[in-house]
mmCIF file of C-alpha atoms in Angstrom:
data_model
loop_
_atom_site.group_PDB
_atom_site.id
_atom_site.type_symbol
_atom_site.label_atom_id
_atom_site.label_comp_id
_atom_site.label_asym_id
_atom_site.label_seq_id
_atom_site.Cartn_x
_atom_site.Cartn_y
_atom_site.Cartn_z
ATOM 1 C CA UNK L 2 112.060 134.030 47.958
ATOM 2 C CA UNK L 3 111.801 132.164 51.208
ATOM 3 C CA UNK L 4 113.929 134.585 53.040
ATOM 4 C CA UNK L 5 111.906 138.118 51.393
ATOM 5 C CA UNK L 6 109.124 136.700 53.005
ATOM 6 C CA UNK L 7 110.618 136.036 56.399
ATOM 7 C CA UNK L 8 111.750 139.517 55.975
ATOM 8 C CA UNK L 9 107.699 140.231 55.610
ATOM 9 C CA UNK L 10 106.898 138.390 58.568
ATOM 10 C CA UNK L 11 109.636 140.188 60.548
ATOM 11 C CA UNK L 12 108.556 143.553 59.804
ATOM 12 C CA UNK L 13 104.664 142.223 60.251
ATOM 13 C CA UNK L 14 105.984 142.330 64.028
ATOM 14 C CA UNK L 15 105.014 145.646 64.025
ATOM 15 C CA UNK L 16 101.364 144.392 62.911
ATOM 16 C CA UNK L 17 99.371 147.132 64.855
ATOM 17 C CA UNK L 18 101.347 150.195 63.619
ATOM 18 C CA UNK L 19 102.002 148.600 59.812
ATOM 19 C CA UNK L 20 97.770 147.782 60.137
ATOM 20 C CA UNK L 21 97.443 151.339 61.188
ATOM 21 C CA UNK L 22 99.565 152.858 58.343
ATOM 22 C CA UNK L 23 97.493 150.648 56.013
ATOM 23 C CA UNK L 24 94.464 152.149 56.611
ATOM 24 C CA UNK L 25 94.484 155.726 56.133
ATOM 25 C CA UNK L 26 94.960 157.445 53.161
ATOM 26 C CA UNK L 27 97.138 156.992 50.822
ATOM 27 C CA UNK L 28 98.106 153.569 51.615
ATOM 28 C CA UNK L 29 94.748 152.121 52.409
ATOM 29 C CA UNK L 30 94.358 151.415 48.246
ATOM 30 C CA UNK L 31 97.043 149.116 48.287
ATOM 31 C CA UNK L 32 95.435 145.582 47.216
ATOM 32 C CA UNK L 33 97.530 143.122 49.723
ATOM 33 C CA UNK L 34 100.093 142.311 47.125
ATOM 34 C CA UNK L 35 101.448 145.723 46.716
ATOM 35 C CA UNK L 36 101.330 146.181 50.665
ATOM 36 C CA UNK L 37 103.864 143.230 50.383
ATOM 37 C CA UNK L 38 105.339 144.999 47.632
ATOM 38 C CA UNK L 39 105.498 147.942 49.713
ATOM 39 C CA UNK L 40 107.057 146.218 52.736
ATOM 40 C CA UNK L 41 110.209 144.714 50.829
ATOM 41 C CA UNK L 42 111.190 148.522 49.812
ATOM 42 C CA UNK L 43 110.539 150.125 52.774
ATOM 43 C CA UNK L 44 111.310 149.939 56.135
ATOM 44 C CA UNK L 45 109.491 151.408 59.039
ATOM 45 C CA UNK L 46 110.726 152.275 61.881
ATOM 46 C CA UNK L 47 108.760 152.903 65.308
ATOM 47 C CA UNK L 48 109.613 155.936 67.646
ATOM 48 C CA UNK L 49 108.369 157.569 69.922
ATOM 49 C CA UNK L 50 107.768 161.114 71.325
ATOM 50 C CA UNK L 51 107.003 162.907 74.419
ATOM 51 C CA UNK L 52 104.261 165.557 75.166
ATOM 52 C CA UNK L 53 105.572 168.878 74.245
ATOM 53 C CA UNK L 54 108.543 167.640 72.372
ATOM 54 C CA UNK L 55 109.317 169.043 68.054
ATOM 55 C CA UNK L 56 108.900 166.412 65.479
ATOM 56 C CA UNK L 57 110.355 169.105 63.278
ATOM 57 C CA UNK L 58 111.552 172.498 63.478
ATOM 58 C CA UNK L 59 110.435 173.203 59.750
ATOM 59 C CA UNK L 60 108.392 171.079 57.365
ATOM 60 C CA UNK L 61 110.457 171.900 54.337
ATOM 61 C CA UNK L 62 113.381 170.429 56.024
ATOM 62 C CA UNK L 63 112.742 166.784 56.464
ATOM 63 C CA UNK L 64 114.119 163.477 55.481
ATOM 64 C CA UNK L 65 111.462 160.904 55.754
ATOM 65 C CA UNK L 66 107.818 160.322 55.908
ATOM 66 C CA UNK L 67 106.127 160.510 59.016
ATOM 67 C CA UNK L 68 103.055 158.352 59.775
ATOM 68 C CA UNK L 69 101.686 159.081 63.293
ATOM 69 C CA UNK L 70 99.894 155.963 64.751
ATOM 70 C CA UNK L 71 99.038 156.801 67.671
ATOM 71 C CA UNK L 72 98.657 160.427 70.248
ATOM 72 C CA UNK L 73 98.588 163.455 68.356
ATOM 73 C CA UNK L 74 100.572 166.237 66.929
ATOM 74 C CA UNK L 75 99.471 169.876 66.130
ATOM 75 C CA UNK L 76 101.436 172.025 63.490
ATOM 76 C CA UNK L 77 102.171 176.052 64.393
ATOM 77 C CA UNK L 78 103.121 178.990 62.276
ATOM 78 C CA UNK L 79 103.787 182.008 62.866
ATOM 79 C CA UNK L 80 101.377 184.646 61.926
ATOM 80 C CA UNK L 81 101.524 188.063 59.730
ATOM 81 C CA UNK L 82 101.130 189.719 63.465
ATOM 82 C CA UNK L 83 104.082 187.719 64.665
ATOM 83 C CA UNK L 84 102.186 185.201 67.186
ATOM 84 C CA UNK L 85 102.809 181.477 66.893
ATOM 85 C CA UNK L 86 99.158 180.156 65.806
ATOM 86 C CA UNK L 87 97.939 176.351 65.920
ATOM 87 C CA UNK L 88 97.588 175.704 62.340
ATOM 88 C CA UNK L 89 95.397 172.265 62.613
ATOM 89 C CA UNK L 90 96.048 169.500 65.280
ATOM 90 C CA UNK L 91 96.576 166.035 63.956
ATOM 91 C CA UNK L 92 95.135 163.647 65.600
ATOM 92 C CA UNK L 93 96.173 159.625 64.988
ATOM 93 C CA UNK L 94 96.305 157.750 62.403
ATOM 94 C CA UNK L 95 97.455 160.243 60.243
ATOM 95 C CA UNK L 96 100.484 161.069 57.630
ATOM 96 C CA UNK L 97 102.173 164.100 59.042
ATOM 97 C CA UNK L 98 103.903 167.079 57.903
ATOM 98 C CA UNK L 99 103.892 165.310 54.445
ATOM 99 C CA UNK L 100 103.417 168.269 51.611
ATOM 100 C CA UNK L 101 106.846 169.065 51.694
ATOM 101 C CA UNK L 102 108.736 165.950 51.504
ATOM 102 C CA UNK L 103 109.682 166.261 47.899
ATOM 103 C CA UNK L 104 110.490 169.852 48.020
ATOM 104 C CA UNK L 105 113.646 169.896 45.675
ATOM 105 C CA UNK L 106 117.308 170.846 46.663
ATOM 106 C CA UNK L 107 117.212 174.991 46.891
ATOM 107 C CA UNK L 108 113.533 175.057 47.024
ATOM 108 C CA UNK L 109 113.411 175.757 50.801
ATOM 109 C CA UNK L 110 113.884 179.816 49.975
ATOM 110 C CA UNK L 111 111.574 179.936 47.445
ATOM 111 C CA UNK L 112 108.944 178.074 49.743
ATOM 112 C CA UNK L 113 109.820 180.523 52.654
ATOM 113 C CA UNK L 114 108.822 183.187 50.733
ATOM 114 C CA UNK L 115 105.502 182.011 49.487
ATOM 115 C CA UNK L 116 104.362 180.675 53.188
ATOM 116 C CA UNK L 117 105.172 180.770 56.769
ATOM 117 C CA UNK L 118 107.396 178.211 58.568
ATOM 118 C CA UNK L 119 105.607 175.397 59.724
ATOM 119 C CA UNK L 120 106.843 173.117 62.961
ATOM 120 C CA UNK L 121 105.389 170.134 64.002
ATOM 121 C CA UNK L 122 105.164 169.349 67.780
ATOM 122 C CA UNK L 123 103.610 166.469 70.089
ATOM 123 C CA UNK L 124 100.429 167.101 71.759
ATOM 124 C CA UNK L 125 100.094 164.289 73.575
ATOM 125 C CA UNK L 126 102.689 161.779 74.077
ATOM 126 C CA UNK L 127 102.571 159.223 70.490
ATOM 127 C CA UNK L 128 104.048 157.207 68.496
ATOM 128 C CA UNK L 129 105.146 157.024 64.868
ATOM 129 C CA UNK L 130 106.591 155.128 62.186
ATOM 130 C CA UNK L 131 109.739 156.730 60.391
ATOM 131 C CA UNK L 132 110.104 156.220 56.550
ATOM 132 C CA UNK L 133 113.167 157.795 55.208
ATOM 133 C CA UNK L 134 112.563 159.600 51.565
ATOM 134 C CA UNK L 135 114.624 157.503 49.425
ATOM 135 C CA UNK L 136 112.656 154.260 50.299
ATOM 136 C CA UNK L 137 109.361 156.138 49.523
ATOM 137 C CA UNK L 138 110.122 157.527 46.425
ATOM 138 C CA UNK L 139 111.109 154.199 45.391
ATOM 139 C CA UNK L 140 107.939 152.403 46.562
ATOM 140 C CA UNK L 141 105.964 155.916 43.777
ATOM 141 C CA UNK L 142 108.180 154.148 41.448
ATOM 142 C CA UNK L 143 107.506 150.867 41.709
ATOM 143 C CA UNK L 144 103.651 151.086 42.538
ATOM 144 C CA UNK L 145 101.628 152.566 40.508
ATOM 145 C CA UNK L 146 98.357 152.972 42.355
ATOM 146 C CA UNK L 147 100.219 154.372 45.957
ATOM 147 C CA UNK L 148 101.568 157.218 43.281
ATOM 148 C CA UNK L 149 98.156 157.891 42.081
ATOM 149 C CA UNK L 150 96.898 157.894 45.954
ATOM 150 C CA UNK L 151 99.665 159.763 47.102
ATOM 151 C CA UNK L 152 98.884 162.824 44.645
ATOM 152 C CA UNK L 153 95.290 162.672 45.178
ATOM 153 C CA UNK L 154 96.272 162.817 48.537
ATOM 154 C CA UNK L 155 99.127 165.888 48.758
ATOM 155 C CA UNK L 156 96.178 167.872 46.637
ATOM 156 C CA UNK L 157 93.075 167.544 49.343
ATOM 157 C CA UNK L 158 95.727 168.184 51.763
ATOM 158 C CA UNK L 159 97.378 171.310 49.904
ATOM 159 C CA UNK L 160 93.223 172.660 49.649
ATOM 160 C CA UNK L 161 92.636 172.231 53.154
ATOM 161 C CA UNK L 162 96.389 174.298 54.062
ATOM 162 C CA UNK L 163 95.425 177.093 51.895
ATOM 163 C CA UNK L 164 92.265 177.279 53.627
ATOM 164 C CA UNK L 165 93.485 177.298 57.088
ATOM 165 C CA UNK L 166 96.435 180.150 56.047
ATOM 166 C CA UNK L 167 93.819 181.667 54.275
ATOM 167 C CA UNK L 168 92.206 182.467 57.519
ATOM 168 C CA UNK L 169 95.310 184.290 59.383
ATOM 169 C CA UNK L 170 95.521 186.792 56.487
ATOM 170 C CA UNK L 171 91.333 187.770 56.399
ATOM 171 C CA UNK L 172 92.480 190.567 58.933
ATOM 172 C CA UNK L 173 89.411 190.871 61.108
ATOM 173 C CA UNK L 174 87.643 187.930 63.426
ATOM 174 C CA UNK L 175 84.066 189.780 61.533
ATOM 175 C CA UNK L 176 85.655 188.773 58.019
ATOM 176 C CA UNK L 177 87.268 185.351 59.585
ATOM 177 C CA UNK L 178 83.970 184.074 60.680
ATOM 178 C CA UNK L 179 81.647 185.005 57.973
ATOM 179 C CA UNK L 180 84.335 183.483 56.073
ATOM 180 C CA UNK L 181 84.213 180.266 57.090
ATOM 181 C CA UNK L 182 80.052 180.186 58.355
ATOM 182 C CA UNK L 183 79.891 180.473 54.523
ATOM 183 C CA UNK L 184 82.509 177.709 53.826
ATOM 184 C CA UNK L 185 80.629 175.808 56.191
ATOM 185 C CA UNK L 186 76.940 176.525 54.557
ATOM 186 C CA UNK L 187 78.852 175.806 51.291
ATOM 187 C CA UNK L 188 80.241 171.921 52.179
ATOM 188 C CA UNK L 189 77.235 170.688 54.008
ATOM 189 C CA UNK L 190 75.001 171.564 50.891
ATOM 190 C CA UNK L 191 74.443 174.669 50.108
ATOM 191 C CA UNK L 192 76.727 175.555 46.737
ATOM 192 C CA UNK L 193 75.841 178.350 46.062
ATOM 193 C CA UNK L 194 71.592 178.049 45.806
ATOM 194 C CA UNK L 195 70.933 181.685 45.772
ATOM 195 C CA UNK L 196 68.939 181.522 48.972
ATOM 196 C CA UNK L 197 69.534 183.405 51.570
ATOM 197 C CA UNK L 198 69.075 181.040 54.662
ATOM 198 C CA UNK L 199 70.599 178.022 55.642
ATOM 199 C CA UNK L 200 68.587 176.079 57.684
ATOM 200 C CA UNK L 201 71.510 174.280 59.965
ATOM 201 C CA UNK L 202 75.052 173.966 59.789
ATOM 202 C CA UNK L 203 77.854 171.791 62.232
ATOM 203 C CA UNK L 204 80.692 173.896 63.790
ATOM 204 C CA UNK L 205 82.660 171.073 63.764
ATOM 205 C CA UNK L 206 84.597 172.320 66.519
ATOM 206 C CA UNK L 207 84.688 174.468 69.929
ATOM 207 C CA UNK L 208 84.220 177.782 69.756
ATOM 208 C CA UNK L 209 87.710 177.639 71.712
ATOM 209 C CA UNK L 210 89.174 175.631 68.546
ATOM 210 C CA UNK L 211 87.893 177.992 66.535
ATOM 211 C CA UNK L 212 89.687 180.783 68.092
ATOM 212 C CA UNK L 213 92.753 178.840 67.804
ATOM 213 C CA UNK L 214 92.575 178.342 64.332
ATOM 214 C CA UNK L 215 91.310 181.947 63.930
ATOM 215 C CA UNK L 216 94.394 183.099 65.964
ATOM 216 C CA UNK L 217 92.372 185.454 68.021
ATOM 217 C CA UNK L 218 91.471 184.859 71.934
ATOM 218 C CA UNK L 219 88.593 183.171 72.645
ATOM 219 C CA UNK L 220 86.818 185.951 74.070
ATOM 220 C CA UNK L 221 86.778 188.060 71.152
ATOM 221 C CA UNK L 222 85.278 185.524 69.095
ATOM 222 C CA UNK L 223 82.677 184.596 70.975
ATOM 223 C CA UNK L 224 81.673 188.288 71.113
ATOM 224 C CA UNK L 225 81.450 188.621 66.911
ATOM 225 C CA UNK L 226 79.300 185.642 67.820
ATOM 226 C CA UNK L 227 77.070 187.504 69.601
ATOM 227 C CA UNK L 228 77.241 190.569 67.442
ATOM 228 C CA UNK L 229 76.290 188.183 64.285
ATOM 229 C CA UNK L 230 73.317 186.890 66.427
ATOM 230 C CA UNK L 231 71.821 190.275 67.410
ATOM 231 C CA UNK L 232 72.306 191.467 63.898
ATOM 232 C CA UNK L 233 70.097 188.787 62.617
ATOM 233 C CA UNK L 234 72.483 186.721 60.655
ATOM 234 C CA UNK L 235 72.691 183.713 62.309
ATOM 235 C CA UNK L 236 70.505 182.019 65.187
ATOM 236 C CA UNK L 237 72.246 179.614 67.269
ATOM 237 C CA UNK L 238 69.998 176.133 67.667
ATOM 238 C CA UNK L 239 72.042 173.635 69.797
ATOM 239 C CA UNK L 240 75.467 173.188 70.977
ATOM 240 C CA UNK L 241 78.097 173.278 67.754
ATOM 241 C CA UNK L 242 75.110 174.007 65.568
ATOM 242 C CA UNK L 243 73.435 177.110 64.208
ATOM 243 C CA UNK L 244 70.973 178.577 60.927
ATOM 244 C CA UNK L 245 72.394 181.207 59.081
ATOM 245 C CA UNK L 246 69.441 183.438 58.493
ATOM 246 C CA UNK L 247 71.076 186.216 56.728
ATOM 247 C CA UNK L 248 73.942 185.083 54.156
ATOM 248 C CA UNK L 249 74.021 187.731 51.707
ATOM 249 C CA UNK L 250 74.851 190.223 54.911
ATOM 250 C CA UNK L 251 77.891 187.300 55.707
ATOM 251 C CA UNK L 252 78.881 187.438 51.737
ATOM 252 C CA UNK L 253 79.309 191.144 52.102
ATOM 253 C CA UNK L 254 81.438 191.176 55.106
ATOM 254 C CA UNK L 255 83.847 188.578 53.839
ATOM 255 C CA UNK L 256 84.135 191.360 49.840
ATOM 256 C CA UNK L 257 85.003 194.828 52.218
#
């Protein structure tokens, strides 16, 4: 007993990253005991990664769990039109490239055929802790609630993918951005009230992150920007902010 608990202490050495890891999702349930529980499984490992550098070539092809604790890390695809697109950037703390990690033997060509590649670079230099599979699928095993987070977890985070692909396969930026002005309307409030204004929504991000995500240039967007603003359907009202003032015409853009 006495020397499982040195063994604690020992890997409490790494007490910033292990705090880190701890409090994001789908660890940050863990009642202290089963963080102790957790710790005599596995065993993290700290590494670290330059600017520029890939985590991993493809996300179906990994061996471990990945929990970045500090930097950041985007994740690229290549589109239908053959460009490599910025997918989402991940900032710290965060669990990374973890949706596939259970993919079973012989399931990476039946995955490549239902999505696109994914690789996971550095976009800043970082640092993360390395879990390797076994260890975590022993820790599901033996603790209950970190299996219940975990799922919870790999479902918001196979919602928010979807969404994000969804995007790349619209076709134009017109049906792109009405796409997601609606998504917008729809999470901060509006579900569907049969109006047909909403009085403010939150970008959330640049109109040059947008683009990104979009996979278009910049440029391009913000002109459908302007086009949805002469047209009447939206009026901008501060920076990152704007009223949609015409949804039904931003419904029907998104069903041609």
């Amino acid at each position: 007993m006495l020397a499982e608990y040195v063994r604690y202490l020992t890997k409490m050495n790494l007490s910033s990253d292990i705090s880190t890891m701890f409090s994001i999702d789908p660890f940050r349930s863990c009642a202290q005991t089963e963080r102790h529980e957790f710790l005599q499984i596995c065993n993290p490992v700290s590494k670290t990664i330059n600017k520029g550098q890939v985590l991993l070539e493809r996300i179906d092809q990994q061996n471990g769990l990945y929990v970045l604790v500090e930097g950041s890390f985007t994740s690229e695809i290549l589109s239908p039109s053959g460009r490599q697109v910025q997918v989402r950037r991940v900032p710290a703390p965060s669990l990374v490239a973890v949706t596939m990690l259970f993919l079973q033997e012989g399931g990476e060509q039946a995955y490549a055929e239902l999505a696109p590649a994914v690789a996971i670079r550095a976009d800043s230099d970082s640092r993360y802790l390395f879990i390797p599979k076994a260890e975590i699928r022993q820790a599901l095993h033996a603790i209950p609630c970190l299996l219940d987070s975990y799922l919870s977890f790999l479902s918001a985070r196979f919602h928010d993918l979807s969404g994000r692909y969804a995007f790349l396969t619209l076709g134009s930026i017109r049906r792109k951005l009405a796409l997601f002005l609606l998504e917008s309307a729809d999470g901060q409030g509006r579900n569907g009230s049969g109006i047909n204004t909403w009085p403010e929504i939150r970008l959330g991000m640049t109109v040059q992150e947008l683009a990104a995500r979009f996979a278009v240039e910049r440029p391009s967007l913000s002109a459908v920007f302007a086009e949805f603003e002469k047209n009447g359907f939206i009026e901008r009202t501060g920076r990152g902010r704007l009223r949609i003032l015409d949804l039904v015409s931003l419904e029907d853009i998104v069903s041609t």
